[in-house]
Amino acid sequence: TIYTNDPRQPIVQLKIMGQVQVLLRCEPDELVLSRVAPGERQSASTLVYSQVWGNFHLTDVNLGRAGVEHSIEEASVEEREALGATTAYRVTFTLPGDLAAGYFTIPVNFRAVREADQPNSEELTTPAHADCELTLTGKVLRRLSVYGPDVDVRGTILMGRITEGRGAYVKLLLKLRDDDKDLRVTKIDTLPKSLNVRVERYETNGGEDHGLYHLHVELPKDAPTFRLPPDKRGRVTVEFDHPRVPRLDLPVDLFVAPRSDYVP
């Protein structure tokens, strides 16, 4: 744009329009697998394409974790046309079945090399190779998960401040993700000792076994006062006779205050 303070001179505005072609890109460059069951080998794929090279091949695939598998196949005509690509590949990644519970981020990078057997004049001016990076991210669910309004994201049972003599009760839902859905309780330990804990199978209307249980945690009305330092928590520990779920450890946020502290 050209500006002038002379009112007799017109303002001239110029625009440069065009399209920058993609040499190499992954679409998408982040593959999200949000709910991976324990042991599940979930897969996701990306399209690797070029709008410049007439042809290329992928090499030097570097996976950021052992056990991740990948496969490469030519993209369909429809996929290639939707990207305006001259060449495109669909790359599929499969997670290993031994990922630990929790969030994961796995970097992936590989190199694309231009095929130059019969290069055209435009290809001769482009690089002979380029790199592409992406990430596999997501979360592996716990084999035994705890749900309910009285448990936080860290698995802490939230019983809060209770006045002596009033008692409290919390019921949580347990979800077992395993082929063996029989949770056989062998031992229960709690802090404070006054907590009463039991595990009961949740029976669905259809009679199917979905691995659901209820965890009952009760503080009796006659429980004594209980207080720990701010950086400490009570606990509920349940041990099972199960080949892959030996125990469940849950912190407990609980403070049983003396009656003398009660203000109506």
GROMACS .gro file of C-alpha atoms in nm:
model
  264
    1THR     CA    1   0.000   0.000   0.000
    2ILE     CA    2   0.135   0.344  -0.097
    3TYR     CA    3   0.023   0.640   0.119
    4THR     CA    4   0.057   1.011   0.035
    5ASN     CA    5  -0.034   1.338   0.205
    6ASP     CA    6  -0.115   1.498  -0.127
    7PRO     CA    7  -0.495   1.485  -0.175
    8ARG     CA    8  -0.441   1.502  -0.551
    9GLN     CA    9  -0.249   1.174  -0.546
   10PRO     CA   10  -0.462   0.857  -0.534
   11ILE     CA   11  -0.386   0.580  -0.289
   12VAL     CA   12  -0.251   0.276  -0.466
   13GLN     CA   13  -0.299  -0.062  -0.298
   14LEU     CA   14  -0.131  -0.374  -0.430
   15LYS     CA   15  -0.194  -0.732  -0.321
   16ILE     CA   16   0.020  -1.036  -0.387
   17MET     CA   17  -0.180  -1.356  -0.388
   18GLY     CA   18  -0.066  -1.712  -0.432
   19GLN     CA   19  -0.040  -2.052  -0.274
   20VAL     CA   20   0.266  -2.198  -0.106
   21GLN     CA   21   0.295  -2.564  -0.194
   22VAL     CA   22   0.373  -2.816   0.076
   23LEU     CA   23   0.701  -3.000   0.035
   24LEU     CA   24   0.623  -3.255   0.309
   25ARG     CA   25   0.359  -3.266   0.580
   26CYS     CA   26   0.190  -3.508   0.822
   27GLU     CA   27  -0.185  -3.462   0.851
   28PRO     CA   28  -0.260  -3.474   1.138
   29ASP     CA   29   0.073  -3.423   1.314
   30GLU     CA   30  -0.069  -3.534   1.651
   31LEU     CA   31  -0.251  -3.866   1.693
   32VAL     CA   32  -0.462  -3.875   2.011
   33LEU     CA   33  -0.569  -4.208   2.160
   34SER     CA   34  -0.764  -4.091   2.462
   35ARG     CA   35  -0.900  -4.410   2.623
   36VAL     CA   36  -0.670  -4.708   2.577
   37ALA     CA   37  -0.772  -5.013   2.779
   38PRO     CA   38  -0.495  -5.205   2.959
   39GLY     CA   39  -0.328  -5.444   2.716
   40GLU     CA   40  -0.514  -5.297   2.418
   41ARG     CA   41  -0.311  -5.246   2.099
   42GLN     CA   42  -0.493  -4.943   1.965
   43SER     CA   43  -0.404  -4.796   1.624
   44ALA     CA   44  -0.416  -4.454   1.459
   45SER     CA   45  -0.297  -4.325   1.123
   46THR     CA   46  -0.176  -4.008   0.953
   47LEU     CA   47  -0.136  -3.901   0.591
   48VAL     CA   48   0.214  -3.804   0.482
   49TYR     CA   49   0.205  -3.610   0.157
   50SER     CA   50   0.379  -3.370  -0.078
   51GLN     CA   51   0.236  -3.117  -0.321
   52VAL     CA   52   0.573  -3.076  -0.492
   53TRP     CA   53   0.746  -3.410  -0.542
   54GLY     CA   54   0.615  -3.634  -0.814
   55ASN     CA   55   0.708  -3.934  -0.603
   56PHE     CA   56   0.893  -4.012  -0.281
   57HIS     CA   57   0.942  -4.292  -0.032
   58LEU     CA   58   0.962  -4.298   0.348
   59THR     CA   59   1.269  -4.420   0.531
   60ASP     CA   60   1.449  -4.403   0.867
   61VAL     CA   61   1.133  -4.429   1.076
   62ASN     CA   62   1.233  -4.352   1.436
   63LEU     CA   63   0.975  -4.450   1.697
   64GLY     CA   64   1.017  -4.296   2.041
   65ARG     CA   65   0.926  -4.614   2.228
   66ALA     CA   66   1.006  -4.980   2.181
   67GLY     CA   67   0.715  -5.195   2.075
   68VAL     CA   68   0.532  -4.938   1.862
   69GLU     CA   69   0.466  -5.086   1.519
   70HIS     CA   70   0.395  -4.905   1.193
   71SER     CA   71   0.277  -4.986   0.842
   72ILE     CA   72   0.290  -4.777   0.523
   73GLU     CA   73   0.049  -4.794   0.230
   74GLU     CA   74  -0.037  -4.564  -0.057
   75ALA     CA   75  -0.319  -4.323   0.017
   76SER     CA   76  -0.637  -4.352  -0.185
   77VAL     CA   77  -0.704  -4.129  -0.482
   78GLU     CA   78  -0.976  -3.950  -0.286
   79GLU     CA   79  -0.740  -3.881   0.006
   80ARG     CA   80  -0.468  -3.754  -0.225
   81GLU     CA   81  -0.704  -3.526  -0.415
   82ALA     CA   82  -0.851  -3.384  -0.094
   83LEU     CA   83  -0.500  -3.274   0.008
   84GLY     CA   84  -0.405  -3.148  -0.336
   85ALA     CA   85  -0.110  -3.386  -0.312
   86THR     CA   86   0.101  -3.529  -0.588
   87THR     CA   87   0.198  -3.824  -0.368
   88ALA     CA   88   0.059  -3.937  -0.032
   89TYR     CA   89   0.097  -4.232   0.203
   90ARG     CA   90  -0.114  -4.350   0.493
   91VAL     CA   91   0.108  -4.442   0.788
   92THR     CA   92  -0.058  -4.642   1.065
   93PHE     CA   93   0.091  -4.678   1.413
   94THR     CA   94  -0.006  -4.951   1.661
   95LEU     CA   95   0.065  -4.916   2.032
   96PRO     CA   96   0.233  -5.197   2.229
   97GLY     CA   97   0.016  -5.382   2.477
   98ASP     CA   98   0.245  -5.317   2.774
   99LEU     CA   99   0.204  -4.940   2.816
  100ALA     CA  100   0.179  -4.839   3.180
  101ALA     CA  101  -0.140  -4.677   3.308
  102GLY     CA  102  -0.151  -4.300   3.275
  103TYR     CA  103  -0.075  -4.038   3.012
  104PHE     CA  104   0.183  -4.099   2.740
  105THR     CA  105   0.354  -3.902   2.464
  106ILE     CA  106   0.554  -4.090   2.202
  107PRO     CA  107   0.753  -3.887   1.943
  108VAL     CA  108   0.784  -4.021   1.590
  109ASN     CA  109   1.004  -3.886   1.312
  110PHE     CA  110   1.100  -4.017   0.972
  111ARG     CA  111   1.259  -3.903   0.650
  112ALA     CA  112   1.107  -3.877   0.304
  113VAL     CA  113   1.341  -3.915   0.008
  114ARG     CA  114   1.248  -3.781  -0.335
  115GLU     CA  115   1.239  -4.031  -0.619
  116ALA     CA  116   1.455  -3.883  -0.891
  117ASP     CA  117   1.465  -4.155  -1.155
  118GLN     CA  118   1.281  -3.932  -1.401
  119PRO     CA  119   1.293  -3.586  -1.245
  120ASN     CA  120   1.114  -3.291  -1.397
  121SER     CA  121   1.259  -2.941  -1.399
  122GLU     CA  122   1.057  -2.833  -1.095
  123GLU     CA  123   1.172  -3.128  -0.884
  124LEU     CA  124   1.536  -3.053  -0.964
  125THR     CA  125   1.507  -2.725  -0.772
  126THR     CA  126   1.363  -2.888  -0.457
  127PRO     CA  127   1.552  -3.066  -0.176
  128ALA     CA  128   1.624  -3.435  -0.225
  129HIS     CA  129   1.485  -3.523   0.117
  130ALA     CA  130   1.281  -3.378   0.407
  131ASP     CA  131   1.192  -3.481   0.762
  132CYS     CA  132   0.849  -3.516   0.919
  133GLU     CA  133   0.763  -3.532   1.289
  134LEU     CA  134   0.449  -3.620   1.482
  135THR     CA  135   0.346  -3.740   1.827
  136LEU     CA  136   0.129  -4.021   1.959
  137THR     CA  137  -0.045  -3.903   2.274
  138GLY     CA  138  -0.318  -4.039   2.496
  139LYS     CA  139  -0.401  -4.215   2.817
  140VAL     CA  140  -0.394  -4.579   2.920
  141LEU     CA  141  -0.677  -4.645   3.162
  142ARG     CA  142  -0.609  -4.814   3.492
  143ARG     CA  143  -0.689  -5.181   3.510
  144LEU     CA  144  -0.891  -5.099   3.819
  145SER     CA  145  -1.039  -4.749   3.817
  146VAL     CA  146  -1.238  -4.563   4.083
  147TYR     CA  147  -1.527  -4.329   4.002
  148GLY     CA  148  -1.765  -4.112   4.198
  149PRO     CA  149  -1.827  -3.755   4.318
  150ASP     CA  150  -1.633  -3.824   4.639
  151VAL     CA  151  -1.301  -3.913   4.474
  152ASP     CA  152  -1.067  -3.670   4.296
  153VAL     CA  153  -0.853  -3.719   3.986
  154ARG     CA  154  -0.561  -3.843   4.200
  155GLY     CA  155  -0.778  -4.116   4.356
  156THR     CA  156  -0.815  -3.948   4.696
  157ILE     CA  157  -1.137  -4.029   4.881
  158LEU     CA  158  -1.286  -3.696   4.990
  159MET     CA  159  -1.458  -3.737   5.326
  160GLY     CA  160  -1.356  -3.394   5.456
  161ARG     CA  161  -1.406  -3.248   5.805
  162ILE     CA  162  -1.644  -3.451   6.018
  163THR     CA  163  -1.753  -3.356   6.368
  164GLU     CA  164  -1.708  -3.634   6.625
  165GLY     CA  165  -2.029  -3.830   6.671
  166ARG     CA  166  -2.179  -3.757   6.328
  167GLY     CA  167  -2.018  -4.027   6.110
  168ALA     CA  168  -1.992  -4.027   5.731
  169TYR     CA  169  -2.047  -4.261   5.437
  170VAL     CA  170  -1.906  -4.273   5.083
  171LYS     CA  171  -1.995  -4.515   4.801
  172LEU     CA  172  -1.764  -4.536   4.500
  173LEU     CA  173  -1.778  -4.733   4.177
  174LEU     CA  174  -1.492  -4.966   4.079
  175LYS     CA  175  -1.437  -5.064   3.715
  176LEU     CA  176  -1.219  -5.369   3.646
  177ARG     CA  177  -1.082  -5.388   3.291
  178ASP     CA  178  -0.956  -5.743   3.267
  179ASP     CA  179  -1.062  -6.078   3.122
  180ASP     CA  180  -1.080  -6.215   3.478
  181LYS     CA  181  -1.350  -5.996   3.632
  182ASP     CA  182  -1.361  -6.172   3.969
  183LEU     CA  183  -1.215  -5.950   4.244
  184ARG     CA  184  -1.155  -6.175   4.545
  185VAL     CA  185  -1.080  -5.961   4.852
  186THR     CA  186  -0.817  -6.114   5.083
  187LYS     CA  187  -0.737  -5.824   5.316
  188ILE     CA  188  -0.850  -5.470   5.399
  189ASP     CA  189  -0.642  -5.218   5.592
  190THR     CA  190  -0.740  -4.860   5.677
  191LEU     CA  191  -0.609  -4.547   5.844
  192PRO     CA  192  -0.783  -4.455   6.067
  193LYS     CA  193  -0.866  -4.803   6.190
  194SER     CA  194  -1.222  -4.689   6.265
  195LEU     CA  195  -1.314  -4.688   5.893
  196ASN     CA  196  -1.537  -4.974   5.781
  197VAL     CA  197  -1.471  -5.080   5.421
  198ARG     CA  198  -1.633  -5.345   5.204
  199VAL     CA  199  -1.636  -5.434   4.834
  200GLU     CA  200  -1.954  -5.564   4.668
  201ARG     CA  201  -2.016  -5.672   4.310
  202TYR     CA  202  -2.249  -5.439   4.120
  203GLU     CA  203  -2.522  -5.646   3.959
  204THR     CA  204  -2.654  -5.507   3.629
  205ASN     CA  205  -3.013  -5.557   3.514
  206GLY     CA  206  -2.907  -5.768   3.217
  207GLY     CA  207  -2.700  -6.001   3.431
  208GLU     CA  208  -2.385  -5.933   3.227
  209ASP     CA  209  -2.056  -5.912   3.412
  210HIS     CA  210  -1.903  -5.574   3.326
  211GLY     CA  211  -1.643  -5.586   3.601
  212LEU     CA  212  -1.828  -5.330   3.816
  213TYR     CA  213  -1.807  -5.317   4.194
  214HIS     CA  214  -1.910  -5.082   4.470
  215LEU     CA  215  -1.659  -4.971   4.732
  216HIS     CA  216  -1.830  -4.873   5.058
  217VAL     CA  217  -1.636  -4.657   5.305
  218GLU     CA  218  -1.806  -4.572   5.634
  219LEU     CA  219  -1.696  -4.370   5.935
  220PRO     CA  220  -1.910  -4.487   6.232
  221LYS     CA  221  -2.074  -4.229   6.459
  222ASP     CA  222  -1.872  -4.358   6.755
  223ALA     CA  223  -1.536  -4.314   6.572
  224PRO     CA  224  -1.273  -4.127   6.776
  225THR     CA  225  -1.119  -3.799   6.666
  226PHE     CA  226  -0.863  -3.824   6.387
  227ARG     CA  227  -0.620  -3.570   6.255
  228LEU     CA  228  -0.298  -3.592   6.054
  229PRO     CA  229  -0.046  -3.324   5.952
  230PRO     CA  230  -0.148  -3.125   5.640
  231ASP     CA  231   0.094  -3.319   5.419
  232LYS     CA  232  -0.038  -3.659   5.533
  233ARG     CA  233  -0.348  -3.856   5.440
  234GLY     CA  234  -0.539  -4.151   5.571
  235ARG     CA  235  -0.566  -4.455   5.347
  236VAL     CA  236  -0.775  -4.746   5.233
  237THR     CA  237  -0.581  -5.053   5.113
  238VAL     CA  238  -0.765  -5.351   4.966
  239GLU     CA  239  -0.570  -5.663   4.866
  240PHE     CA  240  -0.707  -5.906   4.608
  241ASP     CA  241  -0.645  -6.258   4.492
  242HIS     CA  242  -0.621  -6.154   4.128
  243PRO     CA  243  -0.338  -6.227   3.881
  244ARG     CA  244  -0.303  -5.867   3.757
  245VAL     CA  245  -0.469  -5.654   4.026
  246PRO     CA  246  -0.300  -5.743   4.355
  247ARG     CA  247  -0.416  -5.437   4.551
  248LEU     CA  248  -0.590  -5.103   4.552
  249ASP     CA  249  -0.440  -4.810   4.746
  250LEU     CA  250  -0.648  -4.497   4.795
  251PRO     CA  251  -0.555  -4.194   5.007
  252VAL     CA  252  -0.829  -4.060   5.234
  253ASP     CA  253  -0.879  -3.690   5.307
  254LEU     CA  254  -1.042  -3.704   5.651
  255PHE     CA  255  -1.041  -3.498   5.968
  256VAL     CA  256  -1.259  -3.603   6.260
  257ALA     CA  257  -1.287  -3.294   6.482
  258PRO     CA  258  -1.372  -3.300   6.853
  259ARG     CA  259  -1.726  -3.201   6.954
  260SER     CA  260  -1.577  -2.902   7.134
  261ASP     CA  261  -1.477  -2.755   6.794
  262TYR     CA  262  -1.834  -2.770   6.663
  263VAL     CA  263  -1.995  -2.432   6.594
  264PRO     CA  264  -2.368  -2.463   6.506
   0.00000   0.00000   0.00000
